[in-house]
Coordinates of C-alpha atoms and ligand atoms in Angstrom, one line a residue:
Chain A
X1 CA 125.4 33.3 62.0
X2 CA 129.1 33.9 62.3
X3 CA 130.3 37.0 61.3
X4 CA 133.2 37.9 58.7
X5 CA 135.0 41.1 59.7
X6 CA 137.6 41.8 57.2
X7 CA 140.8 44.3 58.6
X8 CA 140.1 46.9 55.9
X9 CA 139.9 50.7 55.5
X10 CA 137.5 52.8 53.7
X11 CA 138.8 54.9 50.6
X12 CA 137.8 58.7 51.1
X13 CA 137.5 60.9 47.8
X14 CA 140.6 62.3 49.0
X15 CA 142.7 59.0 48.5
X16 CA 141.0 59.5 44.7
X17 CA 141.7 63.1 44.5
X18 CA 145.7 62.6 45.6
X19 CA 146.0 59.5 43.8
X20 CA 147.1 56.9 47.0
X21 CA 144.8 54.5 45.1
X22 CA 144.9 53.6 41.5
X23 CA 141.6 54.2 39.5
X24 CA 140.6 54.6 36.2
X25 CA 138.1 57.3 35.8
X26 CA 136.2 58.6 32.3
X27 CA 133.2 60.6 31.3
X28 CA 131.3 59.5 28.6
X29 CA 131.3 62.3 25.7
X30 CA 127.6 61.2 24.2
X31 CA 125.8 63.9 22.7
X32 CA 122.7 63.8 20.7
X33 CA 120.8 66.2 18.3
X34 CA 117.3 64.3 18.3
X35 CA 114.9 64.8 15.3
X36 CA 111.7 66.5 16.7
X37 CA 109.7 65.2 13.9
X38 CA 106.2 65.7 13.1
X39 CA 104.6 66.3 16.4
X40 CA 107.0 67.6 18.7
X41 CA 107.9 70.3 16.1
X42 CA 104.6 72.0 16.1
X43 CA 104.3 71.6 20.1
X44 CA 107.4 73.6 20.3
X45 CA 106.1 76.1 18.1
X46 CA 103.2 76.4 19.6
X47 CA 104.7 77.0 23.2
X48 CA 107.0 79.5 21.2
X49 CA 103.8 81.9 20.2
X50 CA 102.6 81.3 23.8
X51 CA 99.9 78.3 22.5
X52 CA 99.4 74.6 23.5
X53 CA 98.8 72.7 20.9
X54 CA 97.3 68.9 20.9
X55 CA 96.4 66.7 18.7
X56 CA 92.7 64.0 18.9
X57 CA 92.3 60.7 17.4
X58 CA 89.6 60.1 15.2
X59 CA 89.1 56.7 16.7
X60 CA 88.5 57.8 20.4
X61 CA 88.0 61.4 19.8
X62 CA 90.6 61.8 22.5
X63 CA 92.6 65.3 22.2
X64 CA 96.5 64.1 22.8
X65 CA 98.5 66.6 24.6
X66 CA 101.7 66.6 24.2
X67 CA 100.6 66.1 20.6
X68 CA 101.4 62.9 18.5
X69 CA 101.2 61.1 15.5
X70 CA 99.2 57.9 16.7
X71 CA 97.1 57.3 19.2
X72 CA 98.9 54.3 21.7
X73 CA 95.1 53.4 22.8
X74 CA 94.0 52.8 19.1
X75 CA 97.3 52.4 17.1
X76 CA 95.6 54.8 14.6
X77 CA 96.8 58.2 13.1
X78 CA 95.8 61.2 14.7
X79 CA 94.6 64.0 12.2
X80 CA 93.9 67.2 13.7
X81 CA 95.9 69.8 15.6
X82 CA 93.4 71.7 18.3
X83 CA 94.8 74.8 20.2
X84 CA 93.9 74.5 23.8
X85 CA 93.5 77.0 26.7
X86 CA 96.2 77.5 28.9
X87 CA 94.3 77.1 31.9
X88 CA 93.9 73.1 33.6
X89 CA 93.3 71.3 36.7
X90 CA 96.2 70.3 39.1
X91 CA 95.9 66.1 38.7
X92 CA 98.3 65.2 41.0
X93 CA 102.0 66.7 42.3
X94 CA 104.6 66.9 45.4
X95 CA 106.0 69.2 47.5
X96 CA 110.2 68.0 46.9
X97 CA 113.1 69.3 49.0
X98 CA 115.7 67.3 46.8
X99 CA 117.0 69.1 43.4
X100 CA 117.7 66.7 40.8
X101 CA 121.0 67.2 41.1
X102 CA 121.2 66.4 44.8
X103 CA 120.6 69.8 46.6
X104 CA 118.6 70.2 49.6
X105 CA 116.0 73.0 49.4
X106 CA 114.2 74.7 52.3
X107 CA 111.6 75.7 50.2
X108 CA 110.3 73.0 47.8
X109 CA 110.0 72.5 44.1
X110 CA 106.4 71.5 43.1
X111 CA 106.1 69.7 40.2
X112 CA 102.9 68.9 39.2
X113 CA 100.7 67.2 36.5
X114 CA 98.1 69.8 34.8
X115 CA 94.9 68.1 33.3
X116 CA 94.0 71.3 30.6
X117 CA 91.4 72.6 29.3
X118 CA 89.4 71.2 25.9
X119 CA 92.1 68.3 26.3
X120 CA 90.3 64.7 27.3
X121 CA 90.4 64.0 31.0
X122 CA 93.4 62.3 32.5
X123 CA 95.9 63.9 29.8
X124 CA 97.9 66.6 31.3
X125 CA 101.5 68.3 31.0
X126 CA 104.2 68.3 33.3
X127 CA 104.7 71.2 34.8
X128 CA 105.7 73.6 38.1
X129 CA 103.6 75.3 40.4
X130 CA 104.3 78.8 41.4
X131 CA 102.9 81.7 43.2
X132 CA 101.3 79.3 45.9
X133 CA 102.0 78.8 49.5
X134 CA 103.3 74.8 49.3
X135 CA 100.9 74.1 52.3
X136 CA 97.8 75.2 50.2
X137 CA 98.5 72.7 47.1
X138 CA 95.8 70.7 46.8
X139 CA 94.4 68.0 43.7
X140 CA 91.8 69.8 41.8
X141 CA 93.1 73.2 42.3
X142 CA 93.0 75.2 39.0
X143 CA 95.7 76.8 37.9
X144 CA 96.7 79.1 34.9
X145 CA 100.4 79.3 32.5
X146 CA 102.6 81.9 33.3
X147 CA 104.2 82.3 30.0
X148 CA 107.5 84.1 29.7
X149 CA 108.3 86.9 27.9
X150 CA 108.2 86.5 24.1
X151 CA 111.6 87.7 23.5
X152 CA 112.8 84.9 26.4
X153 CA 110.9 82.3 24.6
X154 CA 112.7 79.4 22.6
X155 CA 110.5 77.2 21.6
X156 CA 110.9 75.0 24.6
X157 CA 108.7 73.6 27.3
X158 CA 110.3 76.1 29.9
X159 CA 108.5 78.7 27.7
X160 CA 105.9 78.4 30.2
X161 CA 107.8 79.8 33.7
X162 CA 105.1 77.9 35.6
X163 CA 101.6 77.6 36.6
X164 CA 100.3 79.7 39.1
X165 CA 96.6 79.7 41.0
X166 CA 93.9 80.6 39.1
X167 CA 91.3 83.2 40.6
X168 CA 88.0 82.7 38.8
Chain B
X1 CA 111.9 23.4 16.0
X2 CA 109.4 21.8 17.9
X3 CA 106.6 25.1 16.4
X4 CA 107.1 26.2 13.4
X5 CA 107.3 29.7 13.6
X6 CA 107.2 32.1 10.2
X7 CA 106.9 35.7 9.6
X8 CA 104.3 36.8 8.3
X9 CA 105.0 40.4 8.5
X10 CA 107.3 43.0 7.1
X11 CA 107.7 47.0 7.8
X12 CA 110.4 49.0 7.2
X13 CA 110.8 53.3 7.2
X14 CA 113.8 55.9 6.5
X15 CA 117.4 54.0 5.5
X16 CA 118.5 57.2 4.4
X17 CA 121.4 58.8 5.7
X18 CA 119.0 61.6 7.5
X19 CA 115.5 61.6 8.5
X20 CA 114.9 65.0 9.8
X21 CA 111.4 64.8 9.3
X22 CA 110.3 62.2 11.3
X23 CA 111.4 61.6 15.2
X24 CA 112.5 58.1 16.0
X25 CA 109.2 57.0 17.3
X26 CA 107.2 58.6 13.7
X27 CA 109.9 56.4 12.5
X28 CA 109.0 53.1 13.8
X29 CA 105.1 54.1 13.9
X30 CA 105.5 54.3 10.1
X31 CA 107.7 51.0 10.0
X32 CA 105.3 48.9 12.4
X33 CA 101.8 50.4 10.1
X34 CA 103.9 49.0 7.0
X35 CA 104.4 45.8 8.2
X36 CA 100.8 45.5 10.3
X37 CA 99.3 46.1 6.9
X38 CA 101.4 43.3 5.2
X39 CA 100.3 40.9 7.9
X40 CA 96.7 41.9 8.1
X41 CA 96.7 42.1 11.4
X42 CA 95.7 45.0 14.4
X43 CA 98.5 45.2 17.3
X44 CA 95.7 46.0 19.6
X45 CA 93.9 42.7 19.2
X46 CA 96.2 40.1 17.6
X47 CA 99.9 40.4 19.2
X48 CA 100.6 38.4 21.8
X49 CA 104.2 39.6 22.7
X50 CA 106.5 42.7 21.2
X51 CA 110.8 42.8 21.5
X52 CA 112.3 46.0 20.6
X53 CA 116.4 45.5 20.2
X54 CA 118.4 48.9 21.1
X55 CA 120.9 50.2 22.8
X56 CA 120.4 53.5 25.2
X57 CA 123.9 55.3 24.4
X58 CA 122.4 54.8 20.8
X59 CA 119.5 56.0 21.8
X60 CA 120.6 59.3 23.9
X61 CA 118.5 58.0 26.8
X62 CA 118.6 55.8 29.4
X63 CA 116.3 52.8 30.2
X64 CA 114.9 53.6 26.6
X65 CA 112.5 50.8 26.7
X66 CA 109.6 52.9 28.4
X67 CA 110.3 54.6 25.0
X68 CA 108.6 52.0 23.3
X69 CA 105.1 50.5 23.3
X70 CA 103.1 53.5 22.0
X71 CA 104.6 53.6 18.4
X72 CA 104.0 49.8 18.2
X73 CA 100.5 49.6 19.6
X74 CA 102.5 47.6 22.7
X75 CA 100.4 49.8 25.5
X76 CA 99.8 47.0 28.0
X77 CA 100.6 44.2 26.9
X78 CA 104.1 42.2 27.2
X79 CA 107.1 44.0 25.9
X80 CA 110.6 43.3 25.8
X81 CA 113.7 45.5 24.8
X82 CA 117.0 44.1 24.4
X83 CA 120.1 45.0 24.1
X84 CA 121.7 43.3 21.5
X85 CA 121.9 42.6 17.6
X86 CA 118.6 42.5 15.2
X87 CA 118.6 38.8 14.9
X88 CA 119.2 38.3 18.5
X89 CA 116.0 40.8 18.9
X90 CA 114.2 37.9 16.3
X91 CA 115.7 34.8 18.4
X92 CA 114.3 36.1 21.5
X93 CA 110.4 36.6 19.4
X94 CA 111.3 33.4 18.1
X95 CA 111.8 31.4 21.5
X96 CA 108.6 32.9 22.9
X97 CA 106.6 31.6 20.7
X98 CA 108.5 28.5 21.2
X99 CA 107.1 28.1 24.6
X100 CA 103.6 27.9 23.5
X101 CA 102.7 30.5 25.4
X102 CA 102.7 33.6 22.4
X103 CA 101.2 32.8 19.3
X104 CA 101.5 36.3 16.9
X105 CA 104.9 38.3 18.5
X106 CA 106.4 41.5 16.9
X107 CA 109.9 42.7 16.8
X108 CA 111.6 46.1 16.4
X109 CA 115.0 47.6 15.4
X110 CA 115.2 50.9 14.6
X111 CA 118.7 53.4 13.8
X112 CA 118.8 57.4 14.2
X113 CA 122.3 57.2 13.7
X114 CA 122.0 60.6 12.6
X115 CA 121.4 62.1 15.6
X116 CA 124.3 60.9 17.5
X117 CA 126.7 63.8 17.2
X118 CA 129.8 61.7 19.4
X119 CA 129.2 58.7 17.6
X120 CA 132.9 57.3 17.3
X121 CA 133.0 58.5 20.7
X122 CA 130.2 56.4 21.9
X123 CA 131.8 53.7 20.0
X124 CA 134.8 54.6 21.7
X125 CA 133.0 53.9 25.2
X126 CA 132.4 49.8 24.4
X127 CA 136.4 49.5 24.9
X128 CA 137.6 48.0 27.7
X129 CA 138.5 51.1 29.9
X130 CA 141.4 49.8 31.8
X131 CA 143.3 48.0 28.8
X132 CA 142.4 49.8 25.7
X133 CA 140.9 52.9 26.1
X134 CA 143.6 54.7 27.6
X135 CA 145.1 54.1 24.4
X136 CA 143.0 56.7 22.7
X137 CA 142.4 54.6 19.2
X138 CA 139.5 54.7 17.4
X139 CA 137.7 51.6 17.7
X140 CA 137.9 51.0 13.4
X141 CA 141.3 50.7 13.9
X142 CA 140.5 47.2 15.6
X143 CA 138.7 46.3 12.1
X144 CA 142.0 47.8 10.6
X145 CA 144.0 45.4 12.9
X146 CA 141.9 42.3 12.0
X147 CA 141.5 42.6 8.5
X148 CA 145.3 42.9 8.1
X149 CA 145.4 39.5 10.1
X150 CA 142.6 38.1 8.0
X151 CA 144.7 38.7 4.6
X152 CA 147.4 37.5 6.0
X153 CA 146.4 34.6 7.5
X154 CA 144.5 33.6 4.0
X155 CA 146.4 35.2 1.3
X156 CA 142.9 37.1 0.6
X157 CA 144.0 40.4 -1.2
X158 CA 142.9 43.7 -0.7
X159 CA 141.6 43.7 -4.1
X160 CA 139.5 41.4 -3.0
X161 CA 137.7 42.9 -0.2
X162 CA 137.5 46.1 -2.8
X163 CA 135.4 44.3 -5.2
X164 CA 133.0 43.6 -2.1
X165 CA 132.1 46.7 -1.9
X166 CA 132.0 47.3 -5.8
X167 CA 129.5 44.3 -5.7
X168 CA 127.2 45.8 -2.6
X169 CA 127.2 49.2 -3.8
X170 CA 126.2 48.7 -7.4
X171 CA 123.7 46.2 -6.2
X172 CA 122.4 49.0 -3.8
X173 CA 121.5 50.9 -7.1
X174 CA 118.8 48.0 -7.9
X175 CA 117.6 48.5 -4.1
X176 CA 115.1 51.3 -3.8
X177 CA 115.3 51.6 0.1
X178 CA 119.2 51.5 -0.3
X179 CA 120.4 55.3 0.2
X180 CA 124.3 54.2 -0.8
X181 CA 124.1 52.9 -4.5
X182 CA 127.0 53.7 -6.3
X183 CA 128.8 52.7 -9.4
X184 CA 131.7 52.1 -8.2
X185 CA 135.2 50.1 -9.2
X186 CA 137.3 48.0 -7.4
X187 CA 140.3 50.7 -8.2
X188 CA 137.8 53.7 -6.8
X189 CA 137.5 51.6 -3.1
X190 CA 142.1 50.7 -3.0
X191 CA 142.5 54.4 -4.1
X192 CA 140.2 56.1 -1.5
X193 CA 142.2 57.1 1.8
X194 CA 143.5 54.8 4.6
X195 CA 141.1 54.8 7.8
X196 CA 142.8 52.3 9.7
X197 CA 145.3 50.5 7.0
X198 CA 144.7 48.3 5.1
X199 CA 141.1 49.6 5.5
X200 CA 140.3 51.8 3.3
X201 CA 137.4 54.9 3.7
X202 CA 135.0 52.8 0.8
X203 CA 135.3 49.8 3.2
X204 CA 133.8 51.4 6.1
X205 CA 129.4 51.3 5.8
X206 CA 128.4 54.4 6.0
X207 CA 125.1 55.2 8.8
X208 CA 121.4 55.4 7.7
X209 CA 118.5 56.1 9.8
X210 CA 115.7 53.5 9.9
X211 CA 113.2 51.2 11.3
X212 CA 113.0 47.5 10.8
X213 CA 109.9 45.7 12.0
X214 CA 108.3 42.0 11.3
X215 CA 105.5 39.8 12.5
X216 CA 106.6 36.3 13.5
X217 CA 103.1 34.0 13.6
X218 CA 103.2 30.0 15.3
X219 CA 102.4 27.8 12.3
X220 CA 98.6 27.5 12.3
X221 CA 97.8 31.0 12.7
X222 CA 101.4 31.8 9.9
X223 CA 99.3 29.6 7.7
X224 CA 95.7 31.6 8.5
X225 CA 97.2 35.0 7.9
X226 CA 99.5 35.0 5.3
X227 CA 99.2 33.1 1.9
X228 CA 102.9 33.0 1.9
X229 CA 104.4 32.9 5.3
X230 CA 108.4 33.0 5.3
X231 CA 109.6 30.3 7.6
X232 CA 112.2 30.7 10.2
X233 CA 114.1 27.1 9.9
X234 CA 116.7 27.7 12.7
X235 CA 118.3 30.3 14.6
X236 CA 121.8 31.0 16.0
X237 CA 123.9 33.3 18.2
X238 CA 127.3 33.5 19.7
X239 CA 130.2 35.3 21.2
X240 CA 133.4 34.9 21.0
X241 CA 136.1 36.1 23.9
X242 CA 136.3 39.9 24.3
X243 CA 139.9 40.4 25.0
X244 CA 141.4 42.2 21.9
X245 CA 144.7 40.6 23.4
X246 CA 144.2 37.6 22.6
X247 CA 140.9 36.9 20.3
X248 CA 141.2 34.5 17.1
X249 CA 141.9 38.1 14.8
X250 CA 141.6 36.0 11.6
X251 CA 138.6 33.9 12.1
X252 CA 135.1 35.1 12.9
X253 CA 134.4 31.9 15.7
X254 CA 131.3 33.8 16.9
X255 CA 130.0 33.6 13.1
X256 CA 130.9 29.7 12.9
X257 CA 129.1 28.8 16.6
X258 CA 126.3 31.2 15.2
X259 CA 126.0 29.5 11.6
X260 CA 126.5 26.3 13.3
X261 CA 123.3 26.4 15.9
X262 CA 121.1 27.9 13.1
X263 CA 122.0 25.0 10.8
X264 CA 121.6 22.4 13.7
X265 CA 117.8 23.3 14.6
X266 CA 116.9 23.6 11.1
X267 CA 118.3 20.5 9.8
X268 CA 121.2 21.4 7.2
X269 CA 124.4 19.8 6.7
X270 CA 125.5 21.5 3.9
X271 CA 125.3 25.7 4.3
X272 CA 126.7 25.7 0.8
X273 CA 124.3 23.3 -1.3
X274 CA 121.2 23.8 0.9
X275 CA 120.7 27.5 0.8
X276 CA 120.4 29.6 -2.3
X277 CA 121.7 33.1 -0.9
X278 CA 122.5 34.9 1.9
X279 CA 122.7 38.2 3.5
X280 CA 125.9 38.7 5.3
X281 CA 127.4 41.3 7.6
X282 CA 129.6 43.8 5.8
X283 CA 130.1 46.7 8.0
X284 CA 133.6 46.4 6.8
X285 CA 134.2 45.3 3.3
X286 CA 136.4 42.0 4.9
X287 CA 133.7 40.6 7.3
X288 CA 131.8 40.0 4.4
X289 CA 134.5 37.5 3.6
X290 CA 135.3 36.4 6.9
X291 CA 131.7 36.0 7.5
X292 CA 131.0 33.9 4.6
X293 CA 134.2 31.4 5.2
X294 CA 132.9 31.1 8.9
X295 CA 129.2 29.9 7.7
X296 CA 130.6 27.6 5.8
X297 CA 129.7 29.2 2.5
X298 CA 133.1 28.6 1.2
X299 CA 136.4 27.4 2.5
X300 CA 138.5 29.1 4.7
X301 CA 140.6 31.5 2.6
X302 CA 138.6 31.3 -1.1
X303 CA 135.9 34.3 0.0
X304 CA 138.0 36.6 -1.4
X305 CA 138.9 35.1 -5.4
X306 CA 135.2 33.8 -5.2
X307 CA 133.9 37.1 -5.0
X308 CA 135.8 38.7 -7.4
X309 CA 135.3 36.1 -10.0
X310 CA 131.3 36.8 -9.6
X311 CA 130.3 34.0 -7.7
X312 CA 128.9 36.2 -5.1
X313 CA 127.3 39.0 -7.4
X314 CA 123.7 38.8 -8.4
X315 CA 123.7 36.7 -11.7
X316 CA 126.0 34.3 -9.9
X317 CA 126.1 31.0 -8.3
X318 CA 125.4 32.1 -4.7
X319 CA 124.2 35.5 -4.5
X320 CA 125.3 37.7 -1.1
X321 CA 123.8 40.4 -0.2
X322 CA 121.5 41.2 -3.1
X323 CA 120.1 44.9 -1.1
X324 CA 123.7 46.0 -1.1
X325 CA 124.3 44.9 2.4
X326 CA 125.3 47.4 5.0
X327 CA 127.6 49.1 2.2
X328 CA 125.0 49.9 0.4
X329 CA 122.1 50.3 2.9
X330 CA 124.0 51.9 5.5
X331 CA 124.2 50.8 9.0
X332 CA 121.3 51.2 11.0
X333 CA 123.0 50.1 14.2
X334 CA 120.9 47.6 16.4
X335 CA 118.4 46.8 13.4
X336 CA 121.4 45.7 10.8
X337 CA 121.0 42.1 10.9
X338 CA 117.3 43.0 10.9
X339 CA 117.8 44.6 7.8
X340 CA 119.8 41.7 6.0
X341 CA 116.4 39.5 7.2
X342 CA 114.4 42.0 5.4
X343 CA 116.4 41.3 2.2
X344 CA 115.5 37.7 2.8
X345 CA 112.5 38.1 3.0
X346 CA 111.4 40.0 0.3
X347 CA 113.7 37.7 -2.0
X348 CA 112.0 34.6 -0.7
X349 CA 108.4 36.2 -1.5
X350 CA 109.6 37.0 -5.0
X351 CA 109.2 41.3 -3.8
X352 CA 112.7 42.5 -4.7
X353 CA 112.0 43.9 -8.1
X354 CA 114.9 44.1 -10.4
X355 CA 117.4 42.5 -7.7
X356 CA 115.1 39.2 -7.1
X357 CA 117.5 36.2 -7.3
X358 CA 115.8 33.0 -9.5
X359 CA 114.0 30.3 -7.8
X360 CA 115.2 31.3 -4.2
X361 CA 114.1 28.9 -1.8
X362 CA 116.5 29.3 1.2
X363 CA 117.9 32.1 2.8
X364 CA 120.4 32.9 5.5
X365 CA 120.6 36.3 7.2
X366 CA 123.4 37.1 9.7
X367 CA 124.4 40.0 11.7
X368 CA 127.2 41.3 13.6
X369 CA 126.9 43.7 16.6
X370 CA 130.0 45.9 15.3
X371 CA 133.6 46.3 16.5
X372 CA 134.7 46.1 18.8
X373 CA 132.3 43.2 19.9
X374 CA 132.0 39.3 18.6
X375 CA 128.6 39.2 18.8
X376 CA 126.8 37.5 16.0
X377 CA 123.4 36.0 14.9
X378 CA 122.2 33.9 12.3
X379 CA 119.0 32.7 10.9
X380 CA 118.0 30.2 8.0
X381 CA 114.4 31.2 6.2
X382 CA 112.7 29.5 3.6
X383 CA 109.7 29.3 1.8
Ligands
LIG401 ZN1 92.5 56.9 19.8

């Protein structure tokens, strides 16, 4: 296949930055103040006082965590909020050397999804591990919140600093 | 068409300026339940397809459509979200069915308008951002810029275009989901400050939070489920060019190709004998006018005396926007036009209380996707 070679140069952030190239450049100001609503409200809450809070489906007698409002399996209302132990079952997670913003880490991050206790099997939280050697991750392992200090808590799902081994 | 297609279903939550108690998917759960109810059906079982219109700098989050199918009992099965106006949303259920494939499809709109704290400035963003956006002008003062070209053009008068919204908002008072009834007079809306001359504050819809949502049914299964099944007779969208440099600034085009492909698939010549009322854009006081003339309602120009000699109010000879329109509903963003179909609706099925218009037969709904777009839809429903 014949090849086009065009006689062209490459723009460096520099020809940007000192303006030898003309650009328009804007960052969107979009901010938003969502409404928690219902479910999300009393989550929070719950995290705030150190508690994890779901929610179960009369239909399937599933206990919802995060907590909601309807079941998405039965399209039906939930109707009780159950406090669950803070203690679960690593489901799945990865060992990542990226940052979300880019960085390289020589240590990695390790998210993870934690199936917890006296909620149904398969619904978990997202979450970090912590306290663990990366090498001795492992699916199944059972791990335990570390919750931070009340007066550092906010009501926010970073409430919980991480999840850490659990020695039973 | 070659299904008929009707729907069979209607759900609607908030249209209040706030909703603080409910997030946006408690919202549309609530809408969906309502109008699940009203069909008799169950999501789980019965719907073959779902379409969720949005927009993700509405929404605070991109790719919102994974955002979707739990509230509307849409877990794995086929869902759709588009970008785009209400009725567009409804023209894209529509066509589905149309292909034989979907008989029972849902579709969403939903507003928290509320909880966009940079909203002008996310209206702002939908400029072109090498021509106009430099420029640093809020986007109303494009709807500023046409409505002066719209009077002038026709001689309408911006007494007139008050008495639009002295119509919308009073009817809003007979609307119990409306959240901006007012008793207002044409004198209140010319005295009220400039926003963008000649465009006054009162002109300008204000926001409401809410969630739209209907079940569309192929004929045999519309007649099965529902002992009054509103048909959809033809649908219609368009848009017109972008460039604010040289777009037609008096005539709505996009609202004439619209009108014009909704009355060619359902078979009307005549917008103006053949269809009792309609629900018309008003986000600005003047589109309501333009909006009409470009249906074909009226002729180009007479909008304006019509309405304030009471041809458009809701004793008269051709009733428009009998909820109060956007003016006196708010605007719920992407599920506007959806809201206007609601009104059609519930008019057709002889459910809007002490608003119902006598003996409506035929209604047409349109929507317009908000400066500084052309975007518009249109769809003709009857009984
Ligand atoms: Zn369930």
């Amino acid at each position: 296949m014949e090849e086009f070679v065009y006689d062209s140069v490459y723009l460096s952030s520099d020809d940007f930055r000192e303006g030898r190239v003309l650009f328009e450049m804007w960052e969107p100001n979009a901010r938003y103040a969502w409404d928690a609503g219902v479910a999300i409200s009393r989550y929070l809450q719950g995290l705030k006082a150190a508690k994890l809070i779901g929610r179960s489906c009369p239909d399937c007698s599933r206990v919802l965590v995060p907590p909601r409002m309807f079941c998405e399996s039965c399209f039906y209302p939930t109707d009780k909020w159950v406090t669950l132990r803070d203690t679960g079952t690593v489901l799945t997670f990865s060992r990542c050397y990226i940052t979300w913003d880019l960085i390289q880490l020589e240590e990695p991050q390790m998210p993870a999804v934690i199936e917890i206790d006296g909620a149904s099997s398969g619904m978990g939280i997202m979450h970090m591990l912590g306290e663990v050697d990366p090498e001795a991750l492992a699916i199944g392992m059972r791990v335990r919140a570390v919750w931070k200090p009340p007066d550092e808590r906010s009501g926010s799902i970073t409430d919980i600093a991480y999840f850490r081994p659990l020695e039973e | 068409m070659i299904r008929d297609v009707a729907i069979v279903g209607a759900g609607w939550s908030g249209f209040r300026s706030v909703t603080p108690e409910l997030s946006h998917k408690e919202l549309m759960y609530d809408a969906a339940v309502r109008a699940y109810e009203d069909a008799g059906i169950d999501p789980r079982r019965d719907v073959d397809t779902f379409v969720t219109v949005g927009e993700d700098y509405h929404e605070g989050i991109s790719i919102f459509d994974e955002y979707v199918p739990d509230q509307l009992g849409a877990v794995q099965r086929p869902v759709q979200s588009i970008a785009g106006e209400g009725i567009q949303g409804l023209a894209s259920a529509v066509m589905q069915i149309l292909t034989g494939r979907f008989d029972i499809a849902v579709v969403e709109g939903h507003s928290k308008a509320s909880n966009i704290m940079t909203l002008p400035h996310v209206l702002a963003f939908a400029m072109d951002p090498v021509f106009n956006r430099p420029l640093a002008v809020h986007p109303y003062a494009i709807a500023g810029m046409e409505m002066l070209r719209y009077l002038s053009e026709t001689a309408t008068t911006p007494e007139e275009c008050a008495a639009v919204v002295a119509k919308n908002r009073s009817n809003a008072l007979f609307n119990p989901l409306a959240g901006y009834g007012a008793s207002i007079s044409i004198d209140d809306v010319l005295i009220a400050e400039p926003i963008a001359e000649p465009l006054s504050r009162l002109e300008c819809a204000g926001h409401s939070d809410g969630s739209v949502v209907f079940v569309l049914a192929a004929g045999e299964s519309a007649r099965v489920l529902s002992d009054h099944p509103i048909w959809i007779r033809g649908i219609g969208w368009a848009n017109d060019t972008f460039w604010l440099e040289s777009r037609p600034w008096g005539d709505a085009r996009y609202a004439r190709a619209a009108g014009e492909m909704a009355f060619r698939t359902a078979g009307i010549r005549s917008p103006s004998k053949e269809i009792d009322f309609a629900e018309v854009d008003d986000t600005f006081a003047y589109k309501e006018l333009q909006h009409l003339e470009a249906l074909g309602f009226c002729s180009w120009g007479t909008a304006g005396e019509w309405t304030l000699e009471g041809g458009t109010a809701l004793g008269g000879e051709f009733p428009v926007n009998p909820s109060g329109g956007a003016l006196g509903e708010g605007h719920l963003l992407d599920a506007t036009g959806l809201a206007r179909v609601l009104e059609v609706v519930l008019q057709l099925r002889g459910q809007a209380g002490q608003r119902q218009i006598d003996a409506a037969e035929v209604g047409l709904a349109f929507g317009w996707r908000g400066v500084p777009t052309t975007a518009g839809a249109a769809v003709v429903l009857s009984n």
